[in-house]
XYZ file of N, CA and C in Angstrom:
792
model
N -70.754 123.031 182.551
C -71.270 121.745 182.096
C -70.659 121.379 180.748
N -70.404 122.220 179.846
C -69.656 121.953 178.678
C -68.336 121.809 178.390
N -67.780 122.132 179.376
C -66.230 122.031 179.735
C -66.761 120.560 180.480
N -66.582 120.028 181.633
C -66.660 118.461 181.972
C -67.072 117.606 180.722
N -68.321 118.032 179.865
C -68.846 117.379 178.714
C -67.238 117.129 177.738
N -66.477 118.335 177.425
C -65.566 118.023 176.342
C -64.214 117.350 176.920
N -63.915 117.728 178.138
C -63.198 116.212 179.199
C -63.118 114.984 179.013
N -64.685 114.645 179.321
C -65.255 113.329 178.829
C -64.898 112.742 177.770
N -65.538 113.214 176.579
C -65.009 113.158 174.762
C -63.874 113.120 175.085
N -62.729 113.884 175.439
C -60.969 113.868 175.097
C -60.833 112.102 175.740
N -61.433 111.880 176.950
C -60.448 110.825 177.486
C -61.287 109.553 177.003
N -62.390 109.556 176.260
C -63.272 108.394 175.355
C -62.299 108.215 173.963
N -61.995 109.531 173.198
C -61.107 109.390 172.529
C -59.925 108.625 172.834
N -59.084 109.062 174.074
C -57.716 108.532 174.239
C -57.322 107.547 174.466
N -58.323 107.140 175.254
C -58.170 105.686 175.708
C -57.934 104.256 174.753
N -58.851 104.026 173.508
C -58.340 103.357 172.377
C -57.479 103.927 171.771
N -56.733 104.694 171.322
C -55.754 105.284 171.000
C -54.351 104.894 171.497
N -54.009 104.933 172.646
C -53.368 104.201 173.591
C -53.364 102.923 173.844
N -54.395 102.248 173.671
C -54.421 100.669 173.889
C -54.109 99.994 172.683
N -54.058 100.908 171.611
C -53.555 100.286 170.204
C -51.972 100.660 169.857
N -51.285 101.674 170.301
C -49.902 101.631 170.372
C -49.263 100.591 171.102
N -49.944 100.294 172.587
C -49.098 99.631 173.402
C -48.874 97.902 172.766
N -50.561 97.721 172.479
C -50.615 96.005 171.823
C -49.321 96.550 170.566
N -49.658 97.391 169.489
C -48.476 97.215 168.437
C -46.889 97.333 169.297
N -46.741 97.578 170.317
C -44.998 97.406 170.827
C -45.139 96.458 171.308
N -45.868 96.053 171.899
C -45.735 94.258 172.495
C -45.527 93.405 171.107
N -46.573 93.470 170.394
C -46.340 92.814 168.878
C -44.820 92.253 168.695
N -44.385 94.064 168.297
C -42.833 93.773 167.911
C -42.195 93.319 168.562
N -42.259 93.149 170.149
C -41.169 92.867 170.819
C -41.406 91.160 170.808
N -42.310 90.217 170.845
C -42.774 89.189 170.491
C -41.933 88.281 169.584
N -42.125 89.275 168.312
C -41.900 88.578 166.705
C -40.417 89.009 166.658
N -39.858 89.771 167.616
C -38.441 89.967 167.521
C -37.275 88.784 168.306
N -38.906 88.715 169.402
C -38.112 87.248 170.862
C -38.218 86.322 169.642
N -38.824 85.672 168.816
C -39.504 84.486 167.917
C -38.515 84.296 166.895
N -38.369 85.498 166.135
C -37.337 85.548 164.815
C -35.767 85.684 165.320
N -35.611 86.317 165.808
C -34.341 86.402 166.713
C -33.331 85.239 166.276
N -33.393 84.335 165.644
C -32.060 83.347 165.305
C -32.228 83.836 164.153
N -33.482 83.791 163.339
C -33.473 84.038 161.803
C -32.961 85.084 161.667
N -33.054 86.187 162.119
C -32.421 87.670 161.995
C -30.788 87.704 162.112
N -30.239 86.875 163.204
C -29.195 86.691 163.366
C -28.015 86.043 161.839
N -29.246 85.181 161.903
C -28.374 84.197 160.360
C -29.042 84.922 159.082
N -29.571 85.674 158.714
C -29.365 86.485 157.327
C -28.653 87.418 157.606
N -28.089 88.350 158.884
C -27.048 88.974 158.890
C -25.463 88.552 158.915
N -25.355 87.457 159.367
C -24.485 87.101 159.047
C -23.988 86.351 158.213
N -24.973 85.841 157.018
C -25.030 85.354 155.209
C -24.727 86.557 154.804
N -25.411 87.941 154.740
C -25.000 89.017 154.423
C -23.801 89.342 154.082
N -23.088 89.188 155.186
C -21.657 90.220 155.363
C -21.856 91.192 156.328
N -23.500 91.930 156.764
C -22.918 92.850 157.154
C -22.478 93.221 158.701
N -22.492 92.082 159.301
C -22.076 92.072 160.404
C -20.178 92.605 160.404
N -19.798 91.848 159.479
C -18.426 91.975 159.421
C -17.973 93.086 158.779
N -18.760 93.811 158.364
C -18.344 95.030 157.520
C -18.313 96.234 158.959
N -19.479 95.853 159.550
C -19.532 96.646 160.948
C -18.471 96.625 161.990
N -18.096 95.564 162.225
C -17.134 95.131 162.909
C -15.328 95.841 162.427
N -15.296 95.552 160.624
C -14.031 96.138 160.480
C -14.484 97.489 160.635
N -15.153 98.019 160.677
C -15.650 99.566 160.730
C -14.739 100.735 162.149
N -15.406 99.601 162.854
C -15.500 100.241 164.661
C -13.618 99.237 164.430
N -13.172 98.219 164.341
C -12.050 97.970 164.807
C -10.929 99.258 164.039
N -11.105 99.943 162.999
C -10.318 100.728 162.256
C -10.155 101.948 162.932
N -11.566 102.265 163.580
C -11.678 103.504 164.543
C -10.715 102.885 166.110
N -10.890 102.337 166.117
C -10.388 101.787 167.397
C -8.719 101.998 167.085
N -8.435 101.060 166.276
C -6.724 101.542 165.764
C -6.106 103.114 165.655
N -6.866 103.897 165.112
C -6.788 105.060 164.465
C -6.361 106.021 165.898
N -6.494 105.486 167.174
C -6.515 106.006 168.037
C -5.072 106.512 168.469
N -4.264 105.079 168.698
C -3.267 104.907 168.887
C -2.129 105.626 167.937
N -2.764 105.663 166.824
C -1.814 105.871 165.864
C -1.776 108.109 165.774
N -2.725 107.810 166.405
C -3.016 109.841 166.562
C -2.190 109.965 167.923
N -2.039 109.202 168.786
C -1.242 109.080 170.444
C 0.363 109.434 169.718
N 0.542 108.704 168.712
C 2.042 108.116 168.402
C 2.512 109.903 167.826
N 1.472 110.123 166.885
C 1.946 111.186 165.964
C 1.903 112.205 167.168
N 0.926 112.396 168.403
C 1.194 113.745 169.202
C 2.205 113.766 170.308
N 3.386 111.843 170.441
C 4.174 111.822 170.785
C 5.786 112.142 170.504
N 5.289 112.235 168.995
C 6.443 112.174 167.879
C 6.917 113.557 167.888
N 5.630 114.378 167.473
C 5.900 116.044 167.948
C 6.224 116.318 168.731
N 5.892 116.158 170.080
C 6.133 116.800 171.447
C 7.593 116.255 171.507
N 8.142 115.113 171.905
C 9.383 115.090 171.443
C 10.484 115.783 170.306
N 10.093 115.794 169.309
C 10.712 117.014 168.381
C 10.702 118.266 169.147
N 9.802 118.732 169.267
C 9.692 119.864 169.657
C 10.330 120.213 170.873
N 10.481 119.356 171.924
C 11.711 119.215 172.959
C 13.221 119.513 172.480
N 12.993 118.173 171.533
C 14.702 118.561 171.030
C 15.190 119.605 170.580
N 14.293 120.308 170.057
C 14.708 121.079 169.130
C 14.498 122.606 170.563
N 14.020 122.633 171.491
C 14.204 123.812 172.446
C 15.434 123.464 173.202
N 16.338 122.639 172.775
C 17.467 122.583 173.605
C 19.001 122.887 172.859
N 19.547 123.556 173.919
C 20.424 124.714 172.686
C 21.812 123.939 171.891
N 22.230 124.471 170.738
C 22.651 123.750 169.884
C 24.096 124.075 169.930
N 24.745 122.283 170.131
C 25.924 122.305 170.614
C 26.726 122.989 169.614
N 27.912 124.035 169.784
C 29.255 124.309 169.409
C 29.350 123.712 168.375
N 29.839 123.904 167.578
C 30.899 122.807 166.126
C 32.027 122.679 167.151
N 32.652 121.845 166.547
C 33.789 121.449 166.737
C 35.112 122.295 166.587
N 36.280 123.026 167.232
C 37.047 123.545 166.498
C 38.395 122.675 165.866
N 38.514 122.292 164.958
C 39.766 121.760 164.215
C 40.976 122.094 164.148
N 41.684 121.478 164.392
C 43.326 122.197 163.853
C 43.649 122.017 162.415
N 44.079 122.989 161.672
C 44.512 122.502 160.018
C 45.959 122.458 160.783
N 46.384 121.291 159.938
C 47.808 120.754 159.744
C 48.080 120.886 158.512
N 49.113 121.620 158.239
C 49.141 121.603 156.713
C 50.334 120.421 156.161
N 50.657 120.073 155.215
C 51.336 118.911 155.097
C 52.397 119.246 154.629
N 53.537 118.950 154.081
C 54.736 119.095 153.212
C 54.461 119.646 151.650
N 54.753 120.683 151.545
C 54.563 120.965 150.070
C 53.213 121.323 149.715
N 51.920 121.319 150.668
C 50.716 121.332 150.250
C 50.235 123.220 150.077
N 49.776 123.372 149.193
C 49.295 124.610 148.453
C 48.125 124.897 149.831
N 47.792 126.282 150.051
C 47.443 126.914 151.147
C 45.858 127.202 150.661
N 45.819 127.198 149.595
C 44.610 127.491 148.548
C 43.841 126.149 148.802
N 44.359 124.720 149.068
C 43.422 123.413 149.253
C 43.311 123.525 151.006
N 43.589 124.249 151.851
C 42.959 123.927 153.090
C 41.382 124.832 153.053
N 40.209 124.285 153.480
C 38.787 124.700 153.433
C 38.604 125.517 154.599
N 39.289 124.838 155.805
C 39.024 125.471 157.064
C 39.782 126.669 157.504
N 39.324 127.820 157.920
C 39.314 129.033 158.131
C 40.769 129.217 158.615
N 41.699 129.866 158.821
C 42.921 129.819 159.954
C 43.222 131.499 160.063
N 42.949 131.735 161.036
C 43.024 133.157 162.193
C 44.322 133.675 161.406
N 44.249 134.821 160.715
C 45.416 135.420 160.488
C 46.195 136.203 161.554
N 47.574 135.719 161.606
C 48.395 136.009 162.772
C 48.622 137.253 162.776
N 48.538 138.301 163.760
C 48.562 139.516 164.785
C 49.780 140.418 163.954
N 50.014 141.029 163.379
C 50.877 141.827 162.922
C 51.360 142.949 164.359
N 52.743 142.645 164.280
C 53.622 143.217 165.421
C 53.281 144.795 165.507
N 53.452 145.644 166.060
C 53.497 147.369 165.825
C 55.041 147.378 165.052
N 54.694 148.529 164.646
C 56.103 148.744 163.803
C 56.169 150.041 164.688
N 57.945 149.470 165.011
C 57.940 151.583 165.854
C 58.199 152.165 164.795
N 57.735 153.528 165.113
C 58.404 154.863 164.031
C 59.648 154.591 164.008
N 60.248 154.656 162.570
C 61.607 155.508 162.420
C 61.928 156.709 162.781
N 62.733 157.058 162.825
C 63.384 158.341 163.250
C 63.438 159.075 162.573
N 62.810 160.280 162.171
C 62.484 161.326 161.954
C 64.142 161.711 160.835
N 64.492 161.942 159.782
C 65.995 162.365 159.639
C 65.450 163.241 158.377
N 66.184 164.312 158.953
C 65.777 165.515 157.929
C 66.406 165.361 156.251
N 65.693 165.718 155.314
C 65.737 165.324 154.039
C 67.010 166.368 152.847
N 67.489 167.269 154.100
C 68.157 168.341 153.155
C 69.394 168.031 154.373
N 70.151 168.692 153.428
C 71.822 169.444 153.848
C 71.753 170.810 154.431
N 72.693 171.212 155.205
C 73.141 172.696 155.344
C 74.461 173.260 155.126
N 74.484 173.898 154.254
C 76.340 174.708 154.087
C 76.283 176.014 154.500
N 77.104 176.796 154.590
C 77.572 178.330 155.040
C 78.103 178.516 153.785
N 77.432 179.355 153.093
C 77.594 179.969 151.284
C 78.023 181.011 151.653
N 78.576 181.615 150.970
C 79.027 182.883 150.818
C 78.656 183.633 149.597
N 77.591 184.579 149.737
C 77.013 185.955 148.768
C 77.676 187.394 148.692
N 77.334 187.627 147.801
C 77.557 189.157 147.914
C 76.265 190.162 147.368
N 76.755 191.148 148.072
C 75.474 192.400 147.872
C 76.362 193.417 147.657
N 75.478 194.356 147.380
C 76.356 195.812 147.182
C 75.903 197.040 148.086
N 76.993 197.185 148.520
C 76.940 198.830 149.369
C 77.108 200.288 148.526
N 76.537 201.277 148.503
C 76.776 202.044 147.729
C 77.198 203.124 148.796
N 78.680 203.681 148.218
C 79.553 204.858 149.076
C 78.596 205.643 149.165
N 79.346 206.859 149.992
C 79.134 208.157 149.953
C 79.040 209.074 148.708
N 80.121 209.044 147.705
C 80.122 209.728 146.399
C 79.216 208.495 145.289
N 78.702 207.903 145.780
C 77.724 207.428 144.765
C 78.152 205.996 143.943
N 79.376 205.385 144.336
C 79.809 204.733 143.731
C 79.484 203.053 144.262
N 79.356 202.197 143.793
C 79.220 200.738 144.137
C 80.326 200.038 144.923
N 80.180 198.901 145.705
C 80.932 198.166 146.116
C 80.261 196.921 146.739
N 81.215 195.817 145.947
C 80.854 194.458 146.743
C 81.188 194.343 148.362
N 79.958 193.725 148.584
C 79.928 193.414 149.993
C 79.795 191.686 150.248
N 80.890 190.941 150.930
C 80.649 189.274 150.826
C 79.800 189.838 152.772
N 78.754 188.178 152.404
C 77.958 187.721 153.763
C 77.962 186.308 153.675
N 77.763 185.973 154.658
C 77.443 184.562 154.821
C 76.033 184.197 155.329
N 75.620 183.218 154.519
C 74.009 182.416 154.808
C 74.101 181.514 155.076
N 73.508 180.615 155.780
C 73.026 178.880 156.253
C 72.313 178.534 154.806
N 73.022 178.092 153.958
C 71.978 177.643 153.054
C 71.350 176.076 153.459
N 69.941 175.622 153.118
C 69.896 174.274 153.016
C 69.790 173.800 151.591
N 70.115 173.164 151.457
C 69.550 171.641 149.359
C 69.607 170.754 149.865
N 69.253 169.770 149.108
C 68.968 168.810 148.891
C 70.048 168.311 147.873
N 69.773 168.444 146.568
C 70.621 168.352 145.807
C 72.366 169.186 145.455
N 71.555 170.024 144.874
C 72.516 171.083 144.584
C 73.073 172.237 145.390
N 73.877 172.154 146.290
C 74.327 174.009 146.781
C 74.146 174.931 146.067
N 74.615 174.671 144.894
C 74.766 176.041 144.039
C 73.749 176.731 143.539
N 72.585 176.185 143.362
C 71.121 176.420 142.636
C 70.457 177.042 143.877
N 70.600 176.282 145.437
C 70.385 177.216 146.630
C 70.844 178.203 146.698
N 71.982 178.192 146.721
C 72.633 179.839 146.766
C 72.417 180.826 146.230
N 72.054 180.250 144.419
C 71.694 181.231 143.384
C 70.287 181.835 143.919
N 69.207 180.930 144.641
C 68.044 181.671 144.691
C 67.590 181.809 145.951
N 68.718 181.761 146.678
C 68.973 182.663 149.039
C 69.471 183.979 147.854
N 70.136 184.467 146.919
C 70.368 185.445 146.829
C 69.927 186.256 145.691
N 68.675 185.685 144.806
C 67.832 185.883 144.246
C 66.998 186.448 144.961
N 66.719 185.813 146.272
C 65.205 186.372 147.353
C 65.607 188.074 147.984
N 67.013 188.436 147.918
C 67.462 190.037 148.142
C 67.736 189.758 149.810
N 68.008 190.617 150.216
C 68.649 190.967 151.392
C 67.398 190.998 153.138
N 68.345 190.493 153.351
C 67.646 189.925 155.163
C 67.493 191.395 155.777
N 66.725 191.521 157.109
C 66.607 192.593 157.696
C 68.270 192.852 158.445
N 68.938 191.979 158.732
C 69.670 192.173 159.308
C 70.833 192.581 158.372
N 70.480 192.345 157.380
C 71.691 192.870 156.018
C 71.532 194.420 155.908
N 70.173 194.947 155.823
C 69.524 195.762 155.435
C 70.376 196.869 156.614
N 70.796 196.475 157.733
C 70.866 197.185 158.788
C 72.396 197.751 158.346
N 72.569 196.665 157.532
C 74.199 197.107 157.133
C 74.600 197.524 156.134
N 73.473 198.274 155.725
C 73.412 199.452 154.367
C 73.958 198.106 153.066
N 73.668 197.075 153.516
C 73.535 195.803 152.318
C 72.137 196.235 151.076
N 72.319 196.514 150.064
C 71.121 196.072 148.498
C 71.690 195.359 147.975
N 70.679 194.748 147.077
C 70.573 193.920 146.393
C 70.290 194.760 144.966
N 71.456 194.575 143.702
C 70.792 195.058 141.979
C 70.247 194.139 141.695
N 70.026 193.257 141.857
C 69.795 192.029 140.859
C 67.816 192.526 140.810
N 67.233 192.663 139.729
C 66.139 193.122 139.589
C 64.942 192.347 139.919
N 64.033 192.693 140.794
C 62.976 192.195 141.338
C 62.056 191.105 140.678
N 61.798 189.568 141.148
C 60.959 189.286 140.296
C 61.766 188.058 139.891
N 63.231 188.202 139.846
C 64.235 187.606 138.934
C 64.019 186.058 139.524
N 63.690 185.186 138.865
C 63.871 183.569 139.092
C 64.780 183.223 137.995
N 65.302 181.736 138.667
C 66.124 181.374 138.152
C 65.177 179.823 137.628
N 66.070 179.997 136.162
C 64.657 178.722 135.483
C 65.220 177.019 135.733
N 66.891 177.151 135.198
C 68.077 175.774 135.094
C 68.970 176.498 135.320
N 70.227 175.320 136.138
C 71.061 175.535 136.561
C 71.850 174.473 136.520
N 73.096 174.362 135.148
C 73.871 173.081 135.196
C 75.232 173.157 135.104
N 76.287 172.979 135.329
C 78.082 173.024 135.538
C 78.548 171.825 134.285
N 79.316 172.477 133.223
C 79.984 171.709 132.115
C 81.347 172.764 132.151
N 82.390 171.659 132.785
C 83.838 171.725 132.508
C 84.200 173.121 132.993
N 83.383 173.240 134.917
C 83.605 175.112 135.337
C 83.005 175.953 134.783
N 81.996 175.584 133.726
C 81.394 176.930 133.226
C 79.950 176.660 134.091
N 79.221 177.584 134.880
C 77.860 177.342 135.045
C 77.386 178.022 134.623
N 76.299 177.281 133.665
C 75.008 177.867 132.771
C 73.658 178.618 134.002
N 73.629 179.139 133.524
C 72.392 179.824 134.330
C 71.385 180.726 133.614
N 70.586 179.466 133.857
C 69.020 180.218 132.741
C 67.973 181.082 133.625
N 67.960 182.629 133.592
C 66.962 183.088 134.151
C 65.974 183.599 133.242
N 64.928 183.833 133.915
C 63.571 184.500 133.355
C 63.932 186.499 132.808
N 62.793 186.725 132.079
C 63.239 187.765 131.563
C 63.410 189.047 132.013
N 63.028 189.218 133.330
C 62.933 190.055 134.364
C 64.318 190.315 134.964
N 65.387 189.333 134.340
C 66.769 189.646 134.538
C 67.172 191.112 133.492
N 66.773 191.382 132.470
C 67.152 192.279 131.503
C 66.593 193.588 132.452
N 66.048 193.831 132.778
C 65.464 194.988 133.865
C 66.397 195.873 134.755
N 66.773 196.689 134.361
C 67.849 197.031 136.004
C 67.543 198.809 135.936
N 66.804 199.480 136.780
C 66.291 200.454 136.599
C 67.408 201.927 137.003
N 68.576 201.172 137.295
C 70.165 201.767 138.018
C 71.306 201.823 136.641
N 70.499 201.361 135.201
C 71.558 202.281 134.587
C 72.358 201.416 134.304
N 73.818 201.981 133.550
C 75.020 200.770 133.707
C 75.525 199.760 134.970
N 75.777 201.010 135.889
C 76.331 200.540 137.217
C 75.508 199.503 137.534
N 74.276 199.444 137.174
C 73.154 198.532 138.096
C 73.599 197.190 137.310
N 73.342 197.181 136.005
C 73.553 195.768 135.117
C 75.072 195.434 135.226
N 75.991 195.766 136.102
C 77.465 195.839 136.220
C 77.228 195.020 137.722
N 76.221 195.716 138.531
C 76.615 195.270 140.025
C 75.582 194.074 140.174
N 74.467 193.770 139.390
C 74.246 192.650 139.573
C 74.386 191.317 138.723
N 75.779 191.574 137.713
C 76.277 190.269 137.419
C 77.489 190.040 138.335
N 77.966 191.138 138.696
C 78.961 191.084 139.789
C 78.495 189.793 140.785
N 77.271 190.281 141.629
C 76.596 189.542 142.595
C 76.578 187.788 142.059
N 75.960 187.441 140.783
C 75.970 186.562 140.619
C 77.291 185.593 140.395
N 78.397 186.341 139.523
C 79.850 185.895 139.276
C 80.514 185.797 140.463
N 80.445 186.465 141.126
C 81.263 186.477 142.718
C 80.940 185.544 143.500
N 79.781 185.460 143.544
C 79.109 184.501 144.504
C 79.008 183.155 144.084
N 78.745 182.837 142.411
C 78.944 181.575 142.291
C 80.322 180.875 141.851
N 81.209 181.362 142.027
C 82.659 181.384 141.663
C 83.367 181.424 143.082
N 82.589 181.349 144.544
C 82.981 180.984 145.314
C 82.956 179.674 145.795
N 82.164 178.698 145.189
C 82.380 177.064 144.819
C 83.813 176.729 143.800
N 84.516 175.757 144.381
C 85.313 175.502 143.653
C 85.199 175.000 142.189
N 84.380 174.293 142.256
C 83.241 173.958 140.711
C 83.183 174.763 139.561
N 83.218 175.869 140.089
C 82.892 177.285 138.927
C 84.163 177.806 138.638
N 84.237 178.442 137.446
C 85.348 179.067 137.692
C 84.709 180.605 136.313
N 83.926 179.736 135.889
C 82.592 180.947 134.775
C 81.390 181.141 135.119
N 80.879 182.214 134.726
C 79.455 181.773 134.592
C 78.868 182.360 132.869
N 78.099 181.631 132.733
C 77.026 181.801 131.148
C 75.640 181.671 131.482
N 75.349 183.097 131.509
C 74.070 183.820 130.916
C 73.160 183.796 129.980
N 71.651 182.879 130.431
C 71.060 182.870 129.371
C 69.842 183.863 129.677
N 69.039 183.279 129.372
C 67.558 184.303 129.605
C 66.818 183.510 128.720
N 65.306 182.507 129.713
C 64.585 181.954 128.840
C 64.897 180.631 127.874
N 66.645 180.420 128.077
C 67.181 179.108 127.393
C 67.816 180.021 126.622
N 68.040 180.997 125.985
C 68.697 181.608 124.919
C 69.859 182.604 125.473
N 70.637 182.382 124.767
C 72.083 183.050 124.762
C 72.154 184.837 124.281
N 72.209 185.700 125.099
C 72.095 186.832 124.348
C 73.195 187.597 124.639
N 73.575 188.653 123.307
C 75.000 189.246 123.087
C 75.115 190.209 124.516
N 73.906 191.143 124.746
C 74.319 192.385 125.595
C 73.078 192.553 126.357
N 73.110 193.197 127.936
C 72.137 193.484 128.561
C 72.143 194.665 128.485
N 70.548 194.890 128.427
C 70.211 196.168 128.282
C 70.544 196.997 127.507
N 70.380 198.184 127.226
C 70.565 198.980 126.380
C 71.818 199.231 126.566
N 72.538 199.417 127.405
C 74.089 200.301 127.666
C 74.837 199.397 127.291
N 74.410 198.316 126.848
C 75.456 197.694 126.062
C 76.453 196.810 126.878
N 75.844 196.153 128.034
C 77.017 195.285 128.986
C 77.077 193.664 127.558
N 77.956 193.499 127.576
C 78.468 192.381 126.954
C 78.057 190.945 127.401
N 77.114 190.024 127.467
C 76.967 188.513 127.816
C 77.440 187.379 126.900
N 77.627 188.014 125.867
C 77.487 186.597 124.701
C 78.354 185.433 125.247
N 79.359 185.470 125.813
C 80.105 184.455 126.028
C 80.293 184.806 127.901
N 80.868 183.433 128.482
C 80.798 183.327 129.394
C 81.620 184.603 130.677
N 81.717 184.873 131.806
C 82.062 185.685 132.518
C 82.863 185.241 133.768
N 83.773 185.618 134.073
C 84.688 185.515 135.185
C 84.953 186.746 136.188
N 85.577 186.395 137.183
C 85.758 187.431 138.182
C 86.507 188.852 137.347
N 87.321 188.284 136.715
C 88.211 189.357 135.616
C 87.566 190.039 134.995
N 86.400 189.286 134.279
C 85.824 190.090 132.952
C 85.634 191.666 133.419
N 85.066 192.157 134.774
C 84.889 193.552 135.137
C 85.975 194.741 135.470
């Protein structure tokens, strides 16, 4: 019974409640049919009809102009995925007299030919010199022995010869009871020819001869003999070190002045 009772009350309430909204929307819609020109003409004394109007026409433009810009791109962006022609290649012509330094454009340097080898041509000479060595007899005594060598130089024969027979005796010399006095070690320092005399500067290992007289006898022999078989020579002069000395060795062999086949 108290539930239907508070039913009742809700829809006694609602009912004026409702009948007073609906009269106030009829109202307005009335005084809106009535005023309706007047409303019209203070909005448009205003301005603001026309302010509305440029409003929506600006949006309206704005449209087209966003169409244009996402046409503008997409086109770029076409062009630019399509592949990019070659340059051009040019010919330089160069002109009469024109300096090679004012052309800008690049020019292919021309192919360099092969070069054949030259021919191989050996840098020295060869002569057949003639040396001597010494054989020593039966009773103990010395004797020159002449041989022949292939010498090669370049320059000089004679400076070859002096040191093919500086280096001592071949195996095949050796076989022929061929020695060498000339004392071990012995280099030769200069070697120069003024007017048939040849100077000959050796190191000090020439003063050495462990054979006594005979030995310092048989190896200037070797050297006088042998270089006095060039027509060039007709002396030789003995230095040692650049210096001129009176006598080798102790036994007293004589150098001071120059030596010939005779002097012995």
């Amino acid at each position: 019974m108290k539930q239907q009772d508070r039913k009742k009350e809700k829809k006694r309430n609602f009912r004026p409640g409702c009948i007073f909204w609906i009269a106030l929307i009829l109202l307005a819609i009335t005084l809106f049919i009535v005023k309706h020109k007047k409303i019209q003409n203070v909005v448009e004394s205003t301005g603001f009809s026309t302010i509305f109007s440029k409003s929506v026409e600006g949006k309206d433009k704005s449209k087209p102009d966003v169409q244009r810009i996402v046409e503008i791109t997409k086109n770029e962006s076409k062009k630019q995925e399509k592949p990019a022609s070659e340059p051009e290649k040019k010919e330089v012509v160069l002109a009469e007299n024109q300096p090679i330094n004012n052309v800008k454009e690049k020019i292919e340097p021309v192919q360099e030919t092969e070069k054949k080898p030259e021919s191989a041509t050996p840098s020295y000479k060869v002569r057949d010199s003639i040396i001597y060595f010494i054989v020593i007899n039966e009773d103990g005594t010395t004797q020159l022995r002449k041989t022949t060598r292939s010498i090669k130089f370049t320059d000089s024969p004679l400076t070859s010869t002096i040191v093919s027979l500086l280096g001592g005796v071949s195996s095949s010399e050796i076989n022929n009871n061929y020695i060498s006095l000339i004392p071990e070690n012995t280099k030769l320092n200069r070697l120069w020819i003024t007017e048939g005399t040849a100077y000959m500067d050796f190191n000090e290992n020439f003063l050495f001869n462990s054979f006594g007289r005979e030995g310092y006898i048989g190896q200037l022999k070797q050297i006088v003999y042998s270089a006095t078989e060039f027509s060039t020579v007709k002396r030789i002069q003995i230095l040692i070190d650049g210096k001129t000395l009176n006598y080798l060795g102790s036994e007293g062999i004589y150098i001071g002045k120059p030596l010939a086949r005779d002097s012995f």
